[in-house]
Each structure stands twice: as structure tokens, then as C-alpha cells.
Coordinates of C-alpha atoms and ligand atoms in Angstrom, one line a residue:
X1 CA 83.3 97.1 126.4
X2 CA 87.0 97.7 126.8
X3 CA 88.5 100.7 125.0
X4 CA 91.7 102.7 125.1
X5 CA 91.0 106.3 126.3
X6 CA 93.2 109.3 126.2
X7 CA 92.1 111.8 128.9
X8 CA 95.0 114.2 128.5
X9 CA 97.5 114.7 125.7
X10 CA 101.0 113.4 126.4
X11 CA 103.4 110.4 126.0
X12 CA 102.3 106.8 125.3
X13 CA 101.5 106.3 129.0
X14 CA 98.3 108.4 128.6
X15 CA 96.8 105.5 126.6
X16 CA 94.7 103.7 129.3
X17 CA 92.5 100.6 128.9
X18 CA 89.1 101.4 130.4
X19 CA 85.6 100.0 130.6
X20 CA 83.1 102.2 128.7
X21 CA 79.5 101.7 127.6
X22 CA 79.1 99.9 124.2
X23 CA 77.8 102.4 121.7
X24 CA 74.5 101.9 119.8
X25 CA 74.2 102.8 116.1
X26 CA 72.0 105.8 115.3
X27 CA 70.4 106.2 111.9
X28 CA 73.1 105.9 109.2
X29 CA 75.6 104.3 111.6
X30 CA 76.9 100.8 112.1
X31 CA 78.5 99.0 115.1
X32 CA 81.7 97.1 114.1
X33 CA 83.0 94.3 116.4
X34 CA 86.7 95.2 116.2
X35 CA 88.9 92.1 115.6
X36 CA 92.0 94.2 115.0
X37 CA 92.9 97.9 115.1
X38 CA 95.8 99.4 113.0
X39 CA 98.4 101.6 114.6
X40 CA 99.6 104.6 112.5
X41 CA 102.2 107.2 113.2
X42 CA 99.6 110.0 113.1
X43 CA 97.9 108.3 116.1
X44 CA 101.0 109.1 118.1
X45 CA 101.1 112.8 117.0
X46 CA 97.4 113.1 117.8
X47 CA 97.9 111.5 121.3
X48 CA 100.8 113.9 121.9
X49 CA 98.5 116.9 121.1
X50 CA 100.9 118.1 118.3
X51 CA 98.9 117.1 115.3
X52 CA 96.9 119.6 113.1
X53 CA 93.7 117.8 114.3
X54 CA 93.2 117.9 118.1
X55 CA 90.3 115.7 119.2
X56 CA 88.1 116.7 122.1
X57 CA 89.2 114.9 125.3
X58 CA 88.6 112.1 126.3
X59 CA 88.9 110.2 123.0
X60 CA 89.6 106.7 121.7
X61 CA 92.4 106.8 119.1
X62 CA 92.5 105.0 115.7
X63 CA 90.9 105.3 112.3
X64 CA 91.7 101.8 111.0
X65 CA 89.9 98.7 112.2
X66 CA 88.8 95.5 110.7
X67 CA 86.0 93.3 112.1
X68 CA 82.4 92.2 111.7
X69 CA 79.2 94.3 111.5
X70 CA 77.4 93.6 114.8
X71 CA 74.4 96.0 114.4
X72 CA 73.1 98.6 112.0
X73 CA 71.1 101.8 112.5
X74 CA 68.0 102.8 110.7
X75 CA 68.3 103.3 106.9
X76 CA 71.7 101.5 106.5
X77 CA 71.7 99.7 103.2
X78 CA 75.4 99.1 102.4
X79 CA 76.1 96.4 105.0
X80 CA 74.3 93.9 107.3
X81 CA 75.2 92.2 110.5
X82 CA 77.8 89.5 110.0
X83 CA 79.6 91.3 107.1
X84 CA 83.4 91.5 107.2
X85 CA 84.6 95.1 106.9
X86 CA 87.5 97.5 107.3
X87 CA 87.0 101.0 108.4
X88 CA 88.3 104.3 106.9
X89 CA 87.8 106.5 110.0
X90 CA 85.2 105.9 112.7
X91 CA 82.9 107.9 114.9
X92 CA 84.1 106.5 118.3
X93 CA 87.7 105.3 117.6
X94 CA 89.2 102.0 116.5
X95 CA 91.3 101.1 119.6
X96 CA 88.3 99.3 121.3
X97 CA 86.2 96.2 121.3
X98 CA 83.5 97.9 119.3
X99 CA 83.6 101.0 117.1
X100 CA 80.7 103.1 115.8
X101 CA 81.2 104.2 112.2
X102 CA 79.1 105.9 109.6
X103 CA 77.8 103.6 106.9
X104 CA 80.1 105.3 104.4
X105 CA 83.2 104.7 106.6
X106 CA 83.0 100.9 106.3
X107 CA 84.1 98.9 103.3
X108 CA 83.9 95.2 102.3
X109 CA 86.9 93.2 103.5
X110 CA 87.7 90.5 100.9
X111 CA 87.7 86.9 102.3
X112 CA 91.4 86.3 101.6
X113 CA 92.4 89.2 103.9
X114 CA 92.5 88.5 107.6
X115 CA 91.4 91.0 110.2
X116 CA 94.9 92.1 111.3
X117 CA 95.7 92.7 107.6
X118 CA 92.4 94.5 107.2
X119 CA 93.4 96.9 110.1
X120 CA 96.4 97.9 107.9
X121 CA 94.4 98.9 104.8
X122 CA 93.0 102.4 105.1
X123 CA 95.8 104.8 106.1
X124 CA 98.7 102.9 104.6
X125 CA 97.1 101.7 101.4
X126 CA 94.9 104.8 100.9
X127 CA 98.0 107.0 101.3
X128 CA 100.1 104.9 98.9
X129 CA 97.3 104.8 96.3
X130 CA 96.7 108.6 96.5
X131 CA 100.4 109.3 96.3
X132 CA 101.0 107.0 93.3
X133 CA 97.9 107.6 91.2
X134 CA 96.3 110.9 92.2
X135 CA 99.3 112.9 93.2
X136 CA 102.2 111.5 91.1
X137 CA 100.1 110.2 88.2
X138 CA 102.5 107.3 87.9
X139 CA 103.0 105.5 84.6
X140 CA 104.1 101.9 84.2
X141 CA 107.2 102.9 82.3
X142 CA 108.5 105.0 85.2
X143 CA 111.0 104.3 88.0
X144 CA 109.9 105.0 91.6
X145 CA 112.0 105.3 94.7
X146 CA 110.0 104.4 97.8
X147 CA 112.1 106.2 100.4
X148 CA 111.1 104.4 103.6
X149 CA 109.7 101.2 102.1
X150 CA 109.7 98.9 105.1
X151 CA 106.7 100.4 107.0
X152 CA 103.0 100.5 106.5
X153 CA 102.8 103.0 103.6
X154 CA 106.1 101.8 102.1
X155 CA 105.2 98.1 101.7
X156 CA 101.8 99.2 100.3
X157 CA 103.5 101.5 97.8
X158 CA 106.0 98.8 96.7
X159 CA 103.2 96.2 96.1
X160 CA 101.1 98.7 94.1
X161 CA 103.9 100.1 92.0
X162 CA 105.3 96.7 91.2
X163 CA 101.8 95.5 90.2
X164 CA 101.3 98.2 87.7
X165 CA 104.7 97.8 86.1
X166 CA 107.0 100.5 87.5
X167 CA 110.6 99.8 88.2
X168 CA 110.7 99.9 92.0
X169 CA 113.6 100.9 94.2
X170 CA 113.0 100.8 98.0
X171 CA 114.9 101.7 101.1
X172 CA 114.9 100.4 104.7
X173 CA 117.3 100.8 107.6
X174 CA 117.7 97.2 108.7
X175 CA 118.5 93.8 107.1
X176 CA 115.1 92.5 108.0
X177 CA 113.5 95.6 106.5
X178 CA 115.5 95.3 103.3
X179 CA 114.5 91.6 102.9
X180 CA 110.9 92.5 103.4
X181 CA 111.0 95.3 100.8
X182 CA 112.6 92.9 98.3
X183 CA 110.1 90.2 99.0
X184 CA 107.1 92.6 98.6
X185 CA 108.3 93.5 95.1
X186 CA 111.1 96.0 94.9
X187 CA 113.6 95.4 92.1
X188 CA 116.4 96.8 94.1
X189 CA 116.8 97.8 97.8
X190 CA 119.1 100.2 99.6
X191 CA 120.0 100.8 103.2
X192 CA 119.1 104.4 104.2
X193 CA 121.2 104.1 107.4
X194 CA 124.4 103.6 105.3
X195 CA 126.5 106.5 104.2
X196 CA 126.6 106.9 100.5
X197 CA 123.4 105.0 99.7
X198 CA 122.1 107.8 97.6
X199 CA 125.0 107.4 95.2
X200 CA 124.2 103.7 94.9
X201 CA 120.7 104.6 94.0
X202 CA 121.9 107.0 91.3
X203 CA 124.3 104.4 90.0
X204 CA 121.4 101.8 89.8
X205 CA 119.5 104.1 87.5
X206 CA 122.5 104.5 85.2
X207 CA 122.8 108.2 86.2
X208 CA 119.4 109.0 84.9
X209 CA 117.6 109.4 88.3
X210 CA 114.1 108.3 89.2
X211 CA 110.9 109.6 88.0
X212 CA 109.1 109.5 91.3
X213 CA 110.1 109.5 95.0
X214 CA 107.6 108.7 97.6
X215 CA 109.2 110.3 100.7
X216 CA 108.5 109.1 104.2
X217 CA 110.9 111.5 106.0
X218 CA 111.1 114.7 104.1
X219 CA 112.9 116.7 106.8
X220 CA 115.9 114.3 106.5
X221 CA 115.8 113.5 102.8
X222 CA 114.1 116.2 100.7
X223 CA 117.2 118.3 99.8
X224 CA 119.0 115.2 98.5
X225 CA 115.9 113.7 96.9
X226 CA 115.9 116.6 94.4
X227 CA 119.4 115.4 93.1
X228 CA 118.0 111.9 92.5
X229 CA 115.2 113.1 90.2
X230 CA 115.2 112.4 86.5
X231 CA 113.9 115.2 84.1
X232 CA 110.2 115.9 85.0
X233 CA 110.7 114.0 88.2
X234 CA 108.3 114.4 91.1
X235 CA 108.8 114.0 94.8
X236 CA 105.7 113.2 96.7
X237 CA 106.0 114.2 100.4
X238 CA 104.1 111.7 102.5
X239 CA 105.9 111.9 105.9
X240 CA 107.7 114.9 107.5
X241 CA 108.9 115.5 111.1
X242 CA 110.7 118.8 111.0
X243 CA 112.1 121.5 108.8
X244 CA 114.4 121.2 105.8
X245 CA 116.3 123.6 103.5
X246 CA 116.3 122.8 99.8
X247 CA 118.1 124.3 96.8
X248 CA 115.3 125.1 94.3
X249 CA 117.9 125.1 91.4
X250 CA 118.0 121.3 91.7
X251 CA 114.3 121.3 90.8
X252 CA 114.7 124.0 88.1
X253 CA 117.5 122.1 86.3
X254 CA 115.2 119.0 86.2
X255 CA 111.8 120.7 85.6
X256 CA 111.0 118.8 88.7
X257 CA 108.2 119.3 91.3
X258 CA 107.5 118.6 94.9
X259 CA 103.9 117.6 95.7
X260 CA 102.4 116.9 99.1
X261 CA 99.1 116.0 100.7
X262 CA 97.4 114.6 103.8
X263 CA 94.9 111.9 103.5
X264 CA 92.5 114.0 105.5
X265 CA 92.4 116.6 102.7
X266 CA 91.3 114.3 99.8
X267 CA 88.0 114.6 98.1
X268 CA 85.1 112.2 98.4
X269 CA 85.5 111.3 94.7
X270 CA 89.2 110.5 95.3
X271 CA 88.3 108.4 98.4
X272 CA 85.7 106.4 96.4
X273 CA 88.4 105.8 93.7
X274 CA 90.8 104.6 96.4
X275 CA 88.4 102.1 97.9
X276 CA 87.5 100.7 94.5
X277 CA 91.2 100.2 93.7
X278 CA 92.1 98.8 97.1
X279 CA 89.3 96.3 97.2
X280 CA 90.1 95.0 93.7
X281 CA 93.8 94.7 94.7
X282 CA 92.9 92.9 97.9
X283 CA 90.6 90.5 96.1
X284 CA 93.0 89.6 93.3
X285 CA 96.0 89.3 95.7
X286 CA 98.2 92.1 94.3
X287 CA 97.7 93.9 97.7
X288 CA 98.8 91.9 100.7
X289 CA 99.0 94.0 103.9
X290 CA 102.1 92.9 105.9
X291 CA 101.5 92.5 109.6
X292 CA 104.8 92.8 111.5
X293 CA 103.4 92.5 115.0
X294 CA 100.1 91.8 116.8
X295 CA 99.8 93.1 120.3
X296 CA 96.9 92.9 122.8
X297 CA 94.8 96.1 122.9
X298 CA 96.0 96.7 126.5
X299 CA 99.6 97.2 125.0
X300 CA 98.6 100.3 123.0
X301 CA 101.3 102.3 124.7
X302 CA 104.0 99.8 123.7
X303 CA 102.7 100.0 120.1
X304 CA 102.9 103.8 120.2
X305 CA 106.6 103.6 121.3
X306 CA 107.6 100.9 118.8
X307 CA 106.0 102.5 115.7
X308 CA 108.3 105.5 116.1
X309 CA 111.4 103.3 116.5
X310 CA 113.7 102.4 113.6
X311 CA 113.4 98.9 112.2
X312 CA 109.9 98.9 110.7
X313 CA 108.7 95.6 109.2
X314 CA 105.1 96.1 108.1
X315 CA 102.2 97.1 110.4
X316 CA 101.4 96.8 114.1
X317 CA 97.9 95.5 114.9
X318 CA 96.2 95.8 118.3
X319 CA 93.9 92.8 119.1
X320 CA 91.0 93.6 121.5
Ligands
LIG1 P1 106.0 103.3 109.7 O1 105.3 102.0 109.4 O2 106.4 103.6 111.0 O3 107.3 103.3 108.7 C1 108.3 104.3 108.8 C2 109.2 104.2 107.6 O4 110.1 105.3 107.5 C3 110.0 102.9 107.7 O5 110.1 102.3 106.4 C4 111.4 103.4 108.1 O6 112.4 102.6 107.8 C5 111.4 104.7 107.3 N1 112.5 105.6 107.6 C6 113.2 105.7 108.8 N2 114.3 106.5 108.7 C7 114.3 106.9 107.4 C8 115.2 107.7 106.6 N3 116.2 108.3 107.1 N4 114.9 107.8 105.3 C9 113.8 107.2 104.7 N5 113.0 106.5 105.4 C10 113.2 106.3 106.7 O7 105.2 104.6 109.1 P2 104.2 104.6 107.9 O8 102.8 104.3 108.3 O9 104.8 103.9 106.7 O10 104.2 106.2 107.6 C11 105.4 106.8 107.1 C12 105.4 108.3 107.3 O11 104.3 108.9 106.5 C13 105.1 108.7 108.7 O12 105.8 109.9 109.0 C14 103.6 109.1 108.7 O13 103.3 110.0 109.7 C15 103.4 109.6 107.3 N6 102.1 109.4 106.8 C16 101.5 110.5 106.2 C17 100.3 110.4 105.6 C18 99.7 111.6 104.9 O14 98.5 111.6 104.8 N7 100.5 112.4 104.3 C19 99.6 109.2 105.7 C20 100.2 108.1 106.3 C21 101.5 108.2 106.8 P3 113.3 101.7 108.9 O15 112.4 101.6 110.1 O16 113.6 100.4 108.1 O17 114.5 102.5 109.1

């Protein structure tokens, strides 16, 4: 089969399409025929060798795939050949024609969700779900600012927050992104590339501030986020690419808090809760993964460059 291999950490050019043996599922494993693989920013940090988790080389990147079960190992009960699934982590990597996964790493992909959308489920929607429900403990009566709403996690968070009744404010850095965020359910949108947009956000809340901020770029925004919080407000740090100085008095004055997590650190019970919620939302149409771009698997390097550039508009899917 064809698979992307990383033989040394480095820039996008280290992603090479190679011919490798198709794996066979052992007991408790399944073989997924990958129809689409999702590209996430952390794939690029891992490839660069700068992420907290450093895989043993060589490795095939990717945790998010969608496809069809091709074969199952001994004892597998959850799925059978022919079932449509999305993966939440894999054993051999998602950027490939086939991926080996543990039985518990595959989840039913509802019929109304296509494979490219399915490749955008686990990391983006899992993160948005954990941020809103487990970390922030969001309530329908609250107002949320999705700070970076045009990308994978942001569009997921906007759809979810809107579906459960929150007032949703979202930001993007391009006109296309702003339109997307509005279309996916934000009540109001703001351009984070424009000077003074934070004042516009405060004005839109009548000076009260927002109850929640889902923050995609904490190193740039965290200090100012604290000033946008209402009393008892919470900032949930999802993305961060550097250091930041904050004035804790801004938190003290608001009895506010900053919470943070990585999806890798969640419990099995939280993960089970997330999949139950996501599958229900995908089935009833409240969750509709937005695919901004489909690229052939061979163009994985291009996908890694583009996902870090400004102008996000949903997810990038690689098609084997
Ligand atoms: P993505 O699809 O590449 O989207 C990035 C988002 O950040 C876009 O909406 C982009 O908007 C926005 N952004 C750019 N500059 C910004 C600024 N100055 N202020 C606010 N937002 C800004 O990435 P993603 O998959 O949504 O992930 C977002 C971040 O969360 C990444 O850093 C990722 O590594 C991290 N993440 C963390 C976890 C976790 O477990 N904690 C899980 C998933 C993702 P424009 O392009 O429109 O400017």
C-alpha cells in the first residue's frame, strides 16, 4: 500500500509517499481502508520533532481517518468488514491507504457524513466537545467567544455551542473565514486581523463581557482575553504557540479562571462521553464537519504548509 513516511524530523519536505506492506490486524485490531485522512496542526508539530510526543522513526502521521473496515482480528465484536468508521487515533497512522487501529479506536460514521467530513471528526470535534462540556461546563444561557472560529476546532465549537443555546461570537482573519463562521452558526463575527476588534467584541456584549473564551492562539490573545471576561468567566486554552505575560489582577477582579488541556490527557470515560455526543450530533445534523480542501495523499507536504497559514476555512483532508 501507499503511505506517507517520516524518516527524520524536519520541515514538510520530510513527508514522503512510499510503498509499504499492508498491515494485518492482530487480535483486537481492525484494518481500515482509508478514504480520507484529516490534517491537524499537531501533525506538523510532531513531524517537526517539537511536540511533547515524539514518535519512533520512521512513522506515518495522522490520528484522524475515515473509511471502511476491510478486515478484523480475532475477538473483534464492535465492527465488521464493510462498516463505515472514523478513527480516534490509530496504530499505524492515518496518512495511508490502510490504517491498523485498535477495536476501541474506531467509531461508527453516520450515513449522512461523507468520508472527508469523517476525517475531520476526532481531533477537531473531540477538542471542541471537551472544551465546551468537560472543561468549561458551558450552559445554554452563556455567551462564548470562539477565538479562532474559522478552522477545524473553531467551526466545530461554533456548531456545538449554537446547537445547545449559547450566544456565539466568533473570530476569523479573512472575509471568507468570517462568512464561514457566520454560516456555521455564530451570532456575530469579528476580524482578529483588524486593530480594535476586541473593543468591538466588548461593545457587542453591552460591556458585560463573555462567559467563555475558547482560545486557539493563547500566546497572542490570552492577556487581552482576561479583559473580555464577564464575572466568573473562563478562558479555555486550546491552542498555544509561544509564551505570554498576563496580569492576574484581571482574573481576580472577575473571579475568572484559565483552564487548559490536551486531548491526549483526557480519561477513557471522557472519551466515551465525547464519542456518544459526537455520533448523536453527526446523526441528527447539528454537527456538520466543514471540509475546506481535499488534496491527494501525495500532497501531504503542501497540506502541512497550508494548515499553518492564515486564512483557515474548515479542514484539509488527504485522499489516498
Ligand atoms: P486550524 O484549522 O489551522 O485553524 C486555526 C485557527 O486559528 C483559524 O481559525 C485561524 O483563523 C485562527 N487564528 C489565526 N490567528 C489568530 C489570532 N490572532 N487570534 C485568534 N485566532 C487566530 O487549527 P485547529 O485545528 O482549529 O486548531 C487550532 C489550534 O488549537 C492549533 O494551535 C492546534 O494545535 C490547537 N489544538 C489543540 C488541541 C488540544 O488538545 N489542546 C486539539 C486540537 C487543536 P484565520 O486563519 O481565519 O486567521
